[in-house]
Amino acid sequence: MDKSLEFTPPHRCYIDGAWVESDKGLRFSSIDPATGDILAEVPDLGALETQSAISAAARALSDWRSRTASERGLFLRRFGELLGDHKESLAQLLTREQGKPLLESRGEVSYAQSFLFWFAEEGARLYGDIIPSHTIDARLLVMKQAVGVCALITPWNFPYAMITRKLGAALAAGCTAVVKPAEQTPLCALALARLGEEAGIPRGVFNVVTGDAQAIGKTLMSSDIVRKVSFTGSTDVGKLLISQSAATVKKLSLELGGHAPFIVCEDADLDEAVSGAILSKFRNSGQTCVCANRFYIHESLYDSFAERFAEKISELNVGNGLLPNTHLGPLIDLAAVEKSERHVCDARDKGAKVLFGGSRDKAGGNFFQPTLLGEVEDSMQILQEETFGPIAPLVRFSSDEEVLRRANSTPYGLAAYFYSRDVGRVFQFADDLDYGMVIANSGVSSNACAPFGGVKHSGYGREGSKYGILEYVDIKYLLVGGIGS
Ligand code: NAP
């Protein structure tokens, strides 16, 4: 077997500190989206095994949360260091299983590591409060306590980082966890479990179950032991989880879909804006929830922006992410290719111009050309929903009021980008864009110290930063009376 795939014992998941097969011997395949090759088979788990993972996490809870924050932090730091020690193999595995170019995979390993390091420190800063009392014979205190057993459900587009961003915060706060990774990227999740084990994280604290999303999801959602669910994925599944959480009144964090506007104002630095547009649109072949999905360009700059953007796009190489000089790997599967194709055809049929690309790439199977569309209108599908593919639609606008109205006219509210040199306009746009993350004069924004999350149908809750750990604690109020009596 390829060295990069040797992280875990074959056909096994990680439950209660042991590597276990499915009770019924069921398996499914992890497939390389670039070649269609089967990389490995992993357990296809269901309700029973999920129940054992929940029980293991429950048994591990009281020991784990009674340890000091600095002791938990040492485990997380060691875990993070191991990601660094295995960076190249982890990156190779990620490229094989998810498709992103190796350079981006190395970046994701470091990004994933940064959350473990960040929360290794942040656990020790979970301060409480002493509140000036309403009466002289009482003292009022506030404590923050671990929520308990958490379910962490993650997507395939950042299979390491989406786990560590949740798991780092949960474990630092004193919670234990059951992780359910996406069907397309189980090996990346199991590789993390292997490194967590090597870091000495006690059995049951961190469990990984791969398999049937509906059966695992229902078991996690209906369990009264699971007190918190953190989910990153589509808005449709997020809404389902909200309804499923009602019966057991769980705490939820939801990082859902986006539909990011990228606005280039009349006073923007054009070269900077083009560089930012390339980064924001084509990273991970357009498969990030914060990818720019709609480009609003001021009419005075539209033609020159389109020309320079097309020129830069023409320099992007499509191919297997393992090859040097690849900028765009495959999309995750054929359904993703078909969605990109549908968005291009719909736009073209309604009058948009294809300025670059526009079809499947000659590299085959799941590859799609980086694409630039001009003269795009609000009625076209691509301006109404997330593409999750490498297509940049250009739209003209003529005033700030108009572009803010159009940027906000969506149910989504994750990330919004704009370029302007006018400090007054920067703060006005920051105020007026209805998004959880507003990014001025840059095409990237994610890092461990900043709060990540959306508003409206993009979800609620924040990850990373000092706010991320608060999602994994309950506030407990303590009144001590009878003082001085
Ligand atoms: P998805 O279909 O919602 O899947 C996400 C996760 O949920 C996977 O682990 C999936 O398992 C699981 N799942 C599916 N149905 C479930 C159910 N009934 N109960 C419990 N879990 C269930 O999303 P995706 O297509 O993988 O990811 C793309 C979406 O995620 C995009 O909309 C993107 O914008 C969003 N996203 C958001 C963020 C953010 O931070 N806001 C970050 C990344 C991605 P299976 O894979 O086994 O079906």
PDB file of N, CA and C in Angstrom, residues 394-438:
ATOM      1  N   LEU A 394     -19.237  37.508 -13.624  1.00  0.00           N
ATOM      2  CA  LEU A 394     -19.034  38.953 -13.470  1.00  0.00           C
ATOM      3  C   LEU A 394     -20.339  39.718 -13.703  1.00  0.00           C
ATOM      4  N   VAL A 395     -20.587  40.688 -12.806  1.00  0.00           N
ATOM      5  CA  VAL A 395     -21.817  41.485 -12.868  1.00  0.00           C
ATOM      6  C   VAL A 395     -21.410  42.957 -12.800  1.00  0.00           C
ATOM      7  N   ARG A 396     -22.038  43.800 -13.602  1.00  0.00           N
ATOM      8  CA  ARG A 396     -21.744  45.250 -13.528  1.00  0.00           C
ATOM      9  C   ARG A 396     -22.613  45.915 -12.473  1.00  0.00           C
ATOM     10  N   PHE A 397     -22.051  46.940 -11.802  1.00  0.00           N
ATOM     11  CA  PHE A 397     -22.919  47.773 -10.952  1.00  0.00           C
ATOM     12  C   PHE A 397     -22.495  49.227 -11.098  1.00  0.00           C
ATOM     13  N   SER A 398     -23.392  50.151 -10.688  1.00  0.00           N
ATOM     14  CA  SER A 398     -23.056  51.555 -10.881  1.00  0.00           C
ATOM     15  C   SER A 398     -23.050  52.391  -9.598  1.00  0.00           C
ATOM     16  N   SER A 399     -23.614  51.885  -8.465  1.00  0.00           N
ATOM     17  CA  SER A 399     -23.567  52.718  -7.253  1.00  0.00           C
ATOM     18  C   SER A 399     -23.427  51.825  -6.020  1.00  0.00           C
ATOM     19  N   ASP A 400     -22.945  52.427  -4.921  1.00  0.00           N
ATOM     20  CA  ASP A 400     -22.779  51.676  -3.664  1.00  0.00           C
ATOM     21  C   ASP A 400     -24.115  51.116  -3.194  1.00  0.00           C
ATOM     22  N   GLU A 401     -25.168  51.948  -3.248  1.00  0.00           N
ATOM     23  CA  GLU A 401     -26.486  51.507  -2.769  1.00  0.00           C
ATOM     24  C   GLU A 401     -26.943  50.272  -3.535  1.00  0.00           C
ATOM     25  N   GLU A 402     -26.741  50.339  -4.853  1.00  0.00           N
ATOM     26  CA  GLU A 402     -27.183  49.209  -5.688  1.00  0.00           C
ATOM     27  C   GLU A 402     -26.420  47.935  -5.326  1.00  0.00           C
ATOM     28  N   VAL A 403     -25.100  48.048  -5.200  1.00  0.00           N
ATOM     29  CA  VAL A 403     -24.323  46.820  -4.996  1.00  0.00           C
ATOM     30  C   VAL A 403     -24.563  46.242  -3.598  1.00  0.00           C
ATOM     31  N   LEU A 404     -24.756  47.102  -2.614  1.00  0.00           N
ATOM     32  CA  LEU A 404     -25.031  46.580  -1.262  1.00  0.00           C
ATOM     33  C   LEU A 404     -26.377  45.860  -1.238  1.00  0.00           C
ATOM     34  N   ARG A 405     -27.349  46.436  -1.911  1.00  0.00           N
ATOM     35  CA  ARG A 405     -28.674  45.792  -1.964  1.00  0.00           C
ATOM     36  C   ARG A 405     -28.577  44.427  -2.641  1.00  0.00           C
ATOM     37  N   ARG A 406     -27.839  44.379  -3.769  1.00  0.00           N
ATOM     38  CA  ARG A 406     -27.745  43.100  -4.499  1.00  0.00           C
ATOM     39  C   ARG A 406     -26.903  42.084  -3.722  1.00  0.00           C
ATOM     40  N   ALA A 407     -25.851  42.557  -3.070  1.00  0.00           N
ATOM     41  CA  ALA A 407     -25.002  41.627  -2.294  1.00  0.00           C
ATOM     42  C   ALA A 407     -25.788  41.012  -1.140  1.00  0.00           C
ATOM     43  N   ASN A 408     -26.672  41.802  -0.542  1.00  0.00           N
ATOM     44  CA  ASN A 408     -27.429  41.309   0.617  1.00  0.00           C
ATOM     45  C   ASN A 408     -28.690  40.528   0.238  1.00  0.00           C
ATOM     46  N   SER A 409     -29.035  40.550  -1.053  1.00  0.00           N
ATOM     47  CA  SER A 409     -30.321  39.923  -1.407  1.00  0.00           C
ATOM     48  C   SER A 409     -30.159  38.419  -1.607  1.00  0.00           C
ATOM     49  N   THR A 410     -29.850  37.730  -0.532  1.00  0.00           N
ATOM     50  CA  THR A 410     -29.688  36.275  -0.529  1.00  0.00           C
ATOM     51  C   THR A 410     -30.004  35.792   0.876  1.00  0.00           C
ATOM     52  N   PRO A 411     -30.483  34.565   1.004  1.00  0.00           N
ATOM     53  CA  PRO A 411     -30.699  34.048   2.364  1.00  0.00           C
ATOM     54  C   PRO A 411     -29.387  33.755   3.093  1.00  0.00           C
ATOM     55  N   TYR A 412     -28.270  33.697   2.346  1.00  0.00           N
ATOM     56  CA  TYR A 412     -26.998  33.328   2.965  1.00  0.00           C
ATOM     57  C   TYR A 412     -26.279  34.534   3.550  1.00  0.00           C
ATOM     58  N   GLY A 413     -25.375  34.278   4.492  1.00  0.00           N
ATOM     59  CA  GLY A 413     -24.637  35.391   5.102  1.00  0.00           C
ATOM     60  C   GLY A 413     -23.339  34.926   5.744  1.00  0.00           C
ATOM     61  N   LEU A 414     -22.489  34.253   4.947  1.00  0.00           N
ATOM     62  CA  LEU A 414     -21.240  33.750   5.524  1.00  0.00           C
ATOM     63  C   LEU A 414     -20.118  34.786   5.333  1.00  0.00           C
ATOM     64  N   ALA A 415     -19.553  34.867   4.119  1.00  0.00           N
ATOM     65  CA  ALA A 415     -18.438  35.797   3.900  1.00  0.00           C
ATOM     66  C   ALA A 415     -18.765  36.749   2.758  1.00  0.00           C
ATOM     67  N   ALA A 416     -18.264  37.999   2.878  1.00  0.00           N
ATOM     68  CA  ALA A 416     -18.392  38.978   1.790  1.00  0.00           C
ATOM     69  C   ALA A 416     -17.047  39.682   1.633  1.00  0.00           C
ATOM     70  N   TYR A 417     -16.648  39.909   0.388  1.00  0.00           N
ATOM     71  CA  TYR A 417     -15.360  40.555   0.099  1.00  0.00           C
ATOM     72  C   TYR A 417     -15.631  41.869  -0.632  1.00  0.00           C
ATOM     73  N   PHE A 418     -14.792  42.869  -0.358  1.00  0.00           N
ATOM     74  CA  PHE A 418     -14.850  44.051  -1.235  1.00  0.00           C
ATOM     75  C   PHE A 418     -13.493  44.730  -1.282  1.00  0.00           C
ATOM     76  N   TYR A 419     -13.284  45.464  -2.373  1.00  0.00           N
ATOM     77  CA  TYR A 419     -12.028  46.192  -2.562  1.00  0.00           C
ATOM     78  C   TYR A 419     -12.339  47.676  -2.699  1.00  0.00           C
ATOM     79  N   SER A 420     -11.713  48.472  -1.831  1.00  0.00           N
ATOM     80  CA  SER A 420     -11.865  49.927  -1.888  1.00  0.00           C
ATOM     81  C   SER A 420     -10.697  50.542  -1.141  1.00  0.00           C
ATOM     82  N   ARG A 421     -10.262  51.716  -1.576  1.00  0.00           N
ATOM     83  CA  ARG A 421      -9.179  52.432  -0.892  1.00  0.00           C
ATOM     84  C   ARG A 421      -9.739  53.547  -0.014  1.00  0.00           C
ATOM     85  N   ASP A 422     -11.033  53.736  -0.039  1.00  0.00           N
ATOM     86  CA  ASP A 422     -11.669  54.845   0.674  1.00  0.00           C
ATOM     87  C   ASP A 422     -12.065  54.365   2.083  1.00  0.00           C
ATOM     88  N   VAL A 423     -11.435  54.967   3.101  1.00  0.00           N
ATOM     89  CA  VAL A 423     -11.647  54.450   4.452  1.00  0.00           C
ATOM     90  C   VAL A 423     -13.106  54.621   4.912  1.00  0.00           C
ATOM     91  N   GLY A 424     -13.735  55.671   4.443  1.00  0.00           N
ATOM     92  CA  GLY A 424     -15.150  55.877   4.798  1.00  0.00           C
ATOM     93  C   GLY A 424     -16.009  54.764   4.206  1.00  0.00           C
ATOM     94  N   ARG A 425     -15.724  54.441   2.947  1.00  0.00           N
ATOM     95  CA  ARG A 425     -16.496  53.381   2.282  1.00  0.00           C
ATOM     96  C   ARG A 425     -16.223  52.020   2.938  1.00  0.00           C
ATOM     97  N   VAL A 426     -14.973  51.800   3.364  1.00  0.00           N
ATOM     98  CA  VAL A 426     -14.632  50.526   4.008  1.00  0.00           C
ATOM     99  C   VAL A 426     -15.524  50.310   5.233  1.00  0.00           C
ATOM    100  N   PHE A 427     -15.637  51.338   6.079  1.00  0.00           N
ATOM    101  CA  PHE A 427     -16.446  51.146   7.288  1.00  0.00           C
ATOM    102  C   PHE A 427     -17.942  51.114   6.978  1.00  0.00           C
ATOM    103  N   GLN A 428     -18.354  51.873   5.961  1.00  0.00           N
ATOM    104  CA  GLN A 428     -19.776  51.836   5.586  1.00  0.00           C
ATOM    105  C   GLN A 428     -20.172  50.447   5.090  1.00  0.00           C
ATOM    106  N   PHE A 429     -19.322  49.866   4.228  1.00  0.00           N
ATOM    107  CA  PHE A 429     -19.611  48.526   3.706  1.00  0.00           C
ATOM    108  C   PHE A 429     -19.558  47.499   4.845  1.00  0.00           C
ATOM    109  N   ALA A 430     -18.576  47.668   5.752  1.00  0.00           N
ATOM    110  CA  ALA A 430     -18.466  46.731   6.886  1.00  0.00           C
ATOM    111  C   ALA A 430     -19.757  46.747   7.699  1.00  0.00           C
ATOM    112  N   ASP A 431     -20.323  47.935   7.883  1.00  0.00           N
ATOM    113  CA  ASP A 431     -21.595  48.052   8.624  1.00  0.00           C
ATOM    114  C   ASP A 431     -22.751  47.426   7.850  1.00  0.00           C
ATOM    115  N   ASP A 432     -22.780  47.649   6.544  1.00  0.00           N
ATOM    116  CA  ASP A 432     -24.007  47.372   5.784  1.00  0.00           C
ATOM    117  C   ASP A 432     -24.082  45.978   5.166  1.00  0.00           C
ATOM    118  N   LEU A 433     -22.979  45.270   5.087  1.00  0.00           N
ATOM    119  CA  LEU A 433     -23.025  43.919   4.508  1.00  0.00           C
ATOM    120  C   LEU A 433     -23.516  42.939   5.578  1.00  0.00           C
ATOM    121  N   ASP A 434     -24.588  42.221   5.291  1.00  0.00           N
ATOM    122  CA  ASP A 434     -25.193  41.308   6.278  1.00  0.00           C
ATOM    123  C   ASP A 434     -24.506  39.950   6.248  1.00  0.00           C
ATOM    124  N   TYR A 435     -23.290  39.923   6.731  1.00  0.00           N
ATOM    125  CA  TYR A 435     -22.481  38.693   6.684  1.00  0.00           C
ATOM    126  C   TYR A 435     -21.736  38.514   8.001  1.00  0.00           C
ATOM    127  N   GLY A 436     -21.436  37.256   8.332  1.00  0.00           N
ATOM    128  CA  GLY A 436     -20.671  36.985   9.553  1.00  0.00           C
ATOM    129  C   GLY A 436     -19.215  37.391   9.414  1.00  0.00           C
ATOM    130  N   MET A 437     -18.708  37.393   8.176  1.00  0.00           N
ATOM    131  CA  MET A 437     -17.303  37.761   7.943  1.00  0.00           C
ATOM    132  C   MET A 437     -17.232  38.721   6.756  1.00  0.00           C
ATOM    133  N   VAL A 438     -16.663  39.905   6.993  1.00  0.00           N
ATOM    134  CA  VAL A 438     -16.526  40.895   5.926  1.00  0.00           C
ATOM    135  C   VAL A 438     -15.035  41.140   5.726  1.00  0.00           C
TER     136      VAL A 438
END
